[in-house]
Coordinates of N, CA, C and O in Angstrom, one line a residue:
X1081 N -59.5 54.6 37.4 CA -58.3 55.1 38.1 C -58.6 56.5 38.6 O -58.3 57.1 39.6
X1082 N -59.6 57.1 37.4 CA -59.3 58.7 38.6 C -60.3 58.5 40.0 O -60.0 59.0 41.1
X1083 N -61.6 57.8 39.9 CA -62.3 57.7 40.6 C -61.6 57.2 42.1 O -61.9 57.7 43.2
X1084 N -60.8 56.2 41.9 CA -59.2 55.9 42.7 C -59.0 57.3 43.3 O -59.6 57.8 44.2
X1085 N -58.1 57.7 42.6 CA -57.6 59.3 42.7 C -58.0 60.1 43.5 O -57.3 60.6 44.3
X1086 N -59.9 60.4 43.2 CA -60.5 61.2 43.6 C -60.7 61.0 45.1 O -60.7 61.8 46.1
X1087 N -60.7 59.0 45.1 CA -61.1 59.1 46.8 C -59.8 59.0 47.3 O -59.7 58.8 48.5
X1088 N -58.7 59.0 46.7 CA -57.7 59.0 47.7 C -57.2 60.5 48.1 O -56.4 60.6 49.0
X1089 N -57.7 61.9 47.4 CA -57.8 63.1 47.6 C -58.5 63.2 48.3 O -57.9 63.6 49.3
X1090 N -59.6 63.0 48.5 CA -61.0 63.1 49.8 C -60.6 62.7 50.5 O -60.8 63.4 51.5
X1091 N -59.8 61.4 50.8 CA -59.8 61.0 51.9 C -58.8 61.3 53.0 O -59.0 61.2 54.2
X1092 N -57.7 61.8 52.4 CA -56.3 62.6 52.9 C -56.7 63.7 53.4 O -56.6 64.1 54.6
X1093 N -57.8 64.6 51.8 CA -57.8 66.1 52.6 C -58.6 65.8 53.8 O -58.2 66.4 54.8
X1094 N -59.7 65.0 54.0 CA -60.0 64.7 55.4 C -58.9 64.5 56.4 O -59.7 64.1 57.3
X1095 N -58.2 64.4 56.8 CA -57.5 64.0 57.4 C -57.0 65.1 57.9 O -56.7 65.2 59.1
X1096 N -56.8 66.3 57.1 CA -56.5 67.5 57.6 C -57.6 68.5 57.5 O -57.2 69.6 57.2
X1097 N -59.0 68.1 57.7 CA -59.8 69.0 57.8 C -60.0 69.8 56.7 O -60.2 71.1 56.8
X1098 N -59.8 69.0 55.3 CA -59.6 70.2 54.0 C -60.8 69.2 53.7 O -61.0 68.1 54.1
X1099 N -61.7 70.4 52.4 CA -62.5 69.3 51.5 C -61.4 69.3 50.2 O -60.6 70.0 49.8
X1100 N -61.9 68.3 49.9 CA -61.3 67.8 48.4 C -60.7 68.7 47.5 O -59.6 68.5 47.1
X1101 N -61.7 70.0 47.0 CA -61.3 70.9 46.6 C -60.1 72.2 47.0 O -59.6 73.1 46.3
X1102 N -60.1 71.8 48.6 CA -58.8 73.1 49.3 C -58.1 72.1 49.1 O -57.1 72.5 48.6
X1103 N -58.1 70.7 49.2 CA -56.8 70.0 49.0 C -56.2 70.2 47.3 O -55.0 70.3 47.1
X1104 N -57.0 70.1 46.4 CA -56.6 70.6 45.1 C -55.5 72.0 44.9 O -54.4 72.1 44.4
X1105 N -56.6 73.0 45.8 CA -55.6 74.0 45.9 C -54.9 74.1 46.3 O -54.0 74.8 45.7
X1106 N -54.7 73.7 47.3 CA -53.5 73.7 48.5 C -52.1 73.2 47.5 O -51.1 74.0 47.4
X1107 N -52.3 71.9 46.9 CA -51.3 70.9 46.1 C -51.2 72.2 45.0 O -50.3 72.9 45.1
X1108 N -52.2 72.3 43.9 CA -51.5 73.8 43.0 C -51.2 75.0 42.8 O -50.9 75.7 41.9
X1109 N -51.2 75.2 44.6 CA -50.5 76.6 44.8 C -48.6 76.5 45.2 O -48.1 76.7 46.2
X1110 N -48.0 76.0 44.0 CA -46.7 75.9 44.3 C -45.9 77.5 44.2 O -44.7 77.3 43.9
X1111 N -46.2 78.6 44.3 CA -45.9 79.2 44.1 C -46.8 80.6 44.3 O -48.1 80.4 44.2
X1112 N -46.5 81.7 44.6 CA -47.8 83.1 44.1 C -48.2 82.7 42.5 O -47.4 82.1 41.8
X1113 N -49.2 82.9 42.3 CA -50.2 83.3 41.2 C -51.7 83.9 41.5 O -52.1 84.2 42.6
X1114 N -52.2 84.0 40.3 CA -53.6 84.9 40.2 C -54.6 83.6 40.8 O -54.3 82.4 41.2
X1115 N -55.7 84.4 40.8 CA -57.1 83.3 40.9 C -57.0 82.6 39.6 O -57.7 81.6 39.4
X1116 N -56.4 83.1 38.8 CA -56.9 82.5 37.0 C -56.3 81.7 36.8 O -56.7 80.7 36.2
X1117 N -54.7 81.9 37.5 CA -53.9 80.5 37.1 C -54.1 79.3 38.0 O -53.7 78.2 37.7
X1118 N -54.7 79.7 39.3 CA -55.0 78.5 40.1 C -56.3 78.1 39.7 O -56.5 76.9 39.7
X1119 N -57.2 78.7 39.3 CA -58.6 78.4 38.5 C -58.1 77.2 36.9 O -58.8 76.3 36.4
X1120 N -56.8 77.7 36.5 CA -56.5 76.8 35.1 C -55.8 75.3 36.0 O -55.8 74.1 35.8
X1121 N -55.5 76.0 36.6 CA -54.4 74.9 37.4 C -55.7 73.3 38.3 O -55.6 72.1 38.4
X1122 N -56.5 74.3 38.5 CA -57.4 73.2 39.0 C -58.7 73.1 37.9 O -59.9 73.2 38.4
X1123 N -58.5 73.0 36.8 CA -59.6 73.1 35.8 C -61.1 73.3 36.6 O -62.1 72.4 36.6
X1124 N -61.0 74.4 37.0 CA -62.7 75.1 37.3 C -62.7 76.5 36.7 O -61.8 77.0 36.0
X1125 N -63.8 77.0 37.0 CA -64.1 78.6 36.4 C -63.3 79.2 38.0 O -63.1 78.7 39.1
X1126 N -63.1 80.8 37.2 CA -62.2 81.3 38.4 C -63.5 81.9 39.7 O -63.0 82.6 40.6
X1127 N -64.7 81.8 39.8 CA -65.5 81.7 40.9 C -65.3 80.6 41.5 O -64.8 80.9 42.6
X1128 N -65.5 79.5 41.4 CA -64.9 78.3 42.5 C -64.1 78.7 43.0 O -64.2 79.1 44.2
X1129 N -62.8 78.8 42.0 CA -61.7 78.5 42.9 C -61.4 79.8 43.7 O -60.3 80.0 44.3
X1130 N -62.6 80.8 43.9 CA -62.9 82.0 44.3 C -63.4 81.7 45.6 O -62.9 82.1 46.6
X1131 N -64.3 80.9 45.5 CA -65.4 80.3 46.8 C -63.9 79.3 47.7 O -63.8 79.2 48.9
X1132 N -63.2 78.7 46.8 CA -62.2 77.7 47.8 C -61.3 78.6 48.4 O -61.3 78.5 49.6
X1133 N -60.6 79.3 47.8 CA -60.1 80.4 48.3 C -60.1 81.1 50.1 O -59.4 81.2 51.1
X1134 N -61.8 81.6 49.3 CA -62.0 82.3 50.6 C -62.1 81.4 51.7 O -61.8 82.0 52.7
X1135 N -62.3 80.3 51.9 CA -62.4 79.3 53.0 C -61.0 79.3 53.4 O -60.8 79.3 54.6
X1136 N -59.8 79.2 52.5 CA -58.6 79.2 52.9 C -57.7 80.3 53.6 O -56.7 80.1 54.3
X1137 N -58.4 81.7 53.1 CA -58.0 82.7 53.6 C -58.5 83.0 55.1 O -58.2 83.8 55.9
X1138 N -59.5 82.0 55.2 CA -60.3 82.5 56.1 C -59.8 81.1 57.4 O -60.5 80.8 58.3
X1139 N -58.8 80.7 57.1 CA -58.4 79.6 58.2 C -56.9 80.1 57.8 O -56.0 79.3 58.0
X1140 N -56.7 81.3 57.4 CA -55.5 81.6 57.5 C -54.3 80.6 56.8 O -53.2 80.4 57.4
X1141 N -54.5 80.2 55.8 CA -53.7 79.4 54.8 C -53.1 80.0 54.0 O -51.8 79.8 53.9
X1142 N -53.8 81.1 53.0 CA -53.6 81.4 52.1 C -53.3 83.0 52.3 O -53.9 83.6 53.2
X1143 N -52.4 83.7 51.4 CA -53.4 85.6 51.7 C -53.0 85.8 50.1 O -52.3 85.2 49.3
X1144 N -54.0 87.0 50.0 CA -54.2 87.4 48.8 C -53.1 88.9 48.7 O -53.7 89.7 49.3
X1145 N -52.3 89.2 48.4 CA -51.4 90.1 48.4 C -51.4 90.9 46.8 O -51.6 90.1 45.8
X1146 N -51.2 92.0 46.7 CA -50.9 93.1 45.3 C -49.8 91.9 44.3 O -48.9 91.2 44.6
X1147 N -50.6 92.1 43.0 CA -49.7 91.4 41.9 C -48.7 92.6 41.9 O -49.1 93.7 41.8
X1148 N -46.8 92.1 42.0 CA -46.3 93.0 41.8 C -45.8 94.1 40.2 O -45.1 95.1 40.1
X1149 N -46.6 93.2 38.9 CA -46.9 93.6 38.1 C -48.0 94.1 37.4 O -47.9 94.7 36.4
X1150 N -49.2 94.0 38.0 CA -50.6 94.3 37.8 C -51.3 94.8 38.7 O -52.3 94.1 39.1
X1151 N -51.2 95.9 39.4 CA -52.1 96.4 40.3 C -53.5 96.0 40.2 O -54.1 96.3 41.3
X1152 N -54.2 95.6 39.2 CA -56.2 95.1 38.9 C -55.6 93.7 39.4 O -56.5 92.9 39.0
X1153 N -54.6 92.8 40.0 CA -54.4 91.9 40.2 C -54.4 91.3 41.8 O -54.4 92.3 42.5
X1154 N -54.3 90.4 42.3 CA -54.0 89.9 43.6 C -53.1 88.8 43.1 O -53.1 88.3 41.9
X1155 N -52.5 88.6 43.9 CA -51.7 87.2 44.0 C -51.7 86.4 45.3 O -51.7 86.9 46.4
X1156 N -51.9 84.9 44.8 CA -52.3 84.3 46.0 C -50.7 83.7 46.5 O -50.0 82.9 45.8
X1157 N -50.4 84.1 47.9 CA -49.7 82.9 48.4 C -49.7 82.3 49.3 O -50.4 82.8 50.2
X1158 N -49.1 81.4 49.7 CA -49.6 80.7 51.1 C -49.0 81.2 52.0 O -48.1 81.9 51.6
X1159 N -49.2 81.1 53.7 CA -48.3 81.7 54.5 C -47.7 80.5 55.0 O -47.8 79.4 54.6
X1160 N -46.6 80.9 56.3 CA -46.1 80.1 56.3 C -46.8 78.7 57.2 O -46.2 77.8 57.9
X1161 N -48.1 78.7 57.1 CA -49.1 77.8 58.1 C -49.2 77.1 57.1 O -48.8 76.0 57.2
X1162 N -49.8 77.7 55.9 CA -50.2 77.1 54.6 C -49.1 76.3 54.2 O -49.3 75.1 54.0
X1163 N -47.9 76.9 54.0 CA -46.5 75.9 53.4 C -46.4 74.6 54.2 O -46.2 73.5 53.7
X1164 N -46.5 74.9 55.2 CA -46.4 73.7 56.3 C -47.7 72.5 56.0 O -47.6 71.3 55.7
X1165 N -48.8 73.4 56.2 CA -50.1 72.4 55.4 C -50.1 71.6 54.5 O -50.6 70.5 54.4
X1166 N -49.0 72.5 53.5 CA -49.3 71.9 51.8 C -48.3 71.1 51.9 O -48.3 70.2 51.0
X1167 N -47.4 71.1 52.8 CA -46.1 70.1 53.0 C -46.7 68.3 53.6 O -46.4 67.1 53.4
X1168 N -47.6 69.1 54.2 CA -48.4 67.6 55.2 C -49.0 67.0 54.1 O -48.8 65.8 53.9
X1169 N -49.9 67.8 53.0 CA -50.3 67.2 52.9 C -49.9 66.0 51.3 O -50.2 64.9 51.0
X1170 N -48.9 67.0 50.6 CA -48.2 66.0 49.8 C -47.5 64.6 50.3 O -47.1 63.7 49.6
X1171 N -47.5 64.6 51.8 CA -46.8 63.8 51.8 C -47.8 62.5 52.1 O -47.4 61.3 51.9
X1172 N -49.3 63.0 52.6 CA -50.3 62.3 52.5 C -50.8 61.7 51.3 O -51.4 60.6 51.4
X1173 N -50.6 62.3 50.1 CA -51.3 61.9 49.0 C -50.1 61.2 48.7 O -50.4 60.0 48.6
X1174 N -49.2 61.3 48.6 CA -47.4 60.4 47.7 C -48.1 58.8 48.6 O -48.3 57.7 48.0
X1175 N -48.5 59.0 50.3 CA -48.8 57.7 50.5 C -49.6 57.1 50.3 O -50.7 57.6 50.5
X1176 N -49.5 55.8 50.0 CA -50.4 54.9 49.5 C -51.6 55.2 48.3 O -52.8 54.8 48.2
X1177 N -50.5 56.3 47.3 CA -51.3 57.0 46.6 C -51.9 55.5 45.1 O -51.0 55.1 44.4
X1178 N -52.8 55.2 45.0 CA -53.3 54.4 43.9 C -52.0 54.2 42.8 O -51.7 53.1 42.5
X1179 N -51.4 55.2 42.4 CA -49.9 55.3 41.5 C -48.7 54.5 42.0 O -47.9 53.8 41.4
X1180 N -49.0 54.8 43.8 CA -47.4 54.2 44.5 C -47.3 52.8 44.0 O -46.4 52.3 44.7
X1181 N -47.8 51.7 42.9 CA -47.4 50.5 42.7 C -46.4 50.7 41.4 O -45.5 49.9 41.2
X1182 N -46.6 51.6 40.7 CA -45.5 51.9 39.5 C -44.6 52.4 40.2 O -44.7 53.1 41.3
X1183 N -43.3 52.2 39.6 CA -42.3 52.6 39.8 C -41.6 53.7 39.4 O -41.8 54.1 38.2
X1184 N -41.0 54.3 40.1 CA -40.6 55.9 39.3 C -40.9 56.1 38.0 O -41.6 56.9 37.4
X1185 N -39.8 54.9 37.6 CA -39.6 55.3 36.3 C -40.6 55.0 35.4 O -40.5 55.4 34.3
X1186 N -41.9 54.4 36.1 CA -43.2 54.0 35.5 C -44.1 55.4 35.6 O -44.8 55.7 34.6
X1187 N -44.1 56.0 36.3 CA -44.5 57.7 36.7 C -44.1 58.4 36.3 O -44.6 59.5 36.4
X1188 N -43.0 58.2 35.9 CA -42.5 59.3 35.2 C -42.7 59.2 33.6 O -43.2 60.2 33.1
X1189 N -42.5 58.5 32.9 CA -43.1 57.7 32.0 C -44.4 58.6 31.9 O -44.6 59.5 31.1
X1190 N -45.4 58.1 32.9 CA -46.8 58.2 32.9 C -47.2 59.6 32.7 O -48.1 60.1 32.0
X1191 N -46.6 60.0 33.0 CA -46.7 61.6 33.7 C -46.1 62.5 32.2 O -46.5 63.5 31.6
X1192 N -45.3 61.9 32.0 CA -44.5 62.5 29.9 C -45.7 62.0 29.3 O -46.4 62.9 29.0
X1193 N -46.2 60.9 29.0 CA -47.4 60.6 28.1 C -48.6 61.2 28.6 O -49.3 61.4 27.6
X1194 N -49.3 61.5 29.6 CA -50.1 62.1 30.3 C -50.1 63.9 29.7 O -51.1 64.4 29.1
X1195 N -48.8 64.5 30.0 CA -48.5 65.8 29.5 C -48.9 65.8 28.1 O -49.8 66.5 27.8
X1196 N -48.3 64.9 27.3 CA -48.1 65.5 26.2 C -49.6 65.2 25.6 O -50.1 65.9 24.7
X1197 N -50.3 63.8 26.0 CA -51.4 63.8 25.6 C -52.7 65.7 25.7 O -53.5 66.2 24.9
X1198 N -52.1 66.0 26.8 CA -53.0 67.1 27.0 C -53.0 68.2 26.3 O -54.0 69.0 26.1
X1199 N -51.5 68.4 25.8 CA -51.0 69.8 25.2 C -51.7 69.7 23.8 O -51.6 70.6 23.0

């Protein structure tokens, strides 16, 4: 199943010119955060998601802006190219995603036993 997963992320973020990994981030930047929480958020070390980053900032997706509580901080958020991006592309992965044969209530299900297995 993840191997599923994996190519149905590769194959979407192709679709919009992302590799696999900006598609990761793209999908767990729902909000401003640090490099650390998008680094926990996509289980890598915060150098990757440092290297993915900059490719994002640098196609104007992403900007790195002052944490408004931590000045030694940046916060990442998307602009509004990026929101539009990350919009496309959820809607890319929801389709014909390996999962779309369960039923909500089967995903959702999945997704509570999934959680709690991890915690």
């Amino acid at each position: 199943m993840a191997k599923q997963i994996e190519g149905h992320i590769r194959e979407r973020a192709g679709a919009l010119d992302l590799t696999a990994a900006q598609a990761v981030a793209l999908r767990e930047l729902t909000g401003p955060m640090t490099m650390r929480d998008l680094a926990d958020r996509m289980s890598c070390e915060p150098s990757n998601a440092t290297f993915v980053v900059d490719r994002l900032e640098e196609h104007g997706i992403v900007e790195r802006r002052p944490h408004p509580g931590d000045r030694r901080a940046k916060q990442l958020v998307l602009t509004s190219e990026g929101a539009a991006l990350r919009e496309r592309l959820i809607d890319l992965l929801t389709e014909a995603s390996p999962l779309a044969r369960l039923t909500s209530e089967e995903q959702a299900t999945l997704n509570d036993l999934l959680t709690r297995a991890v915690r």
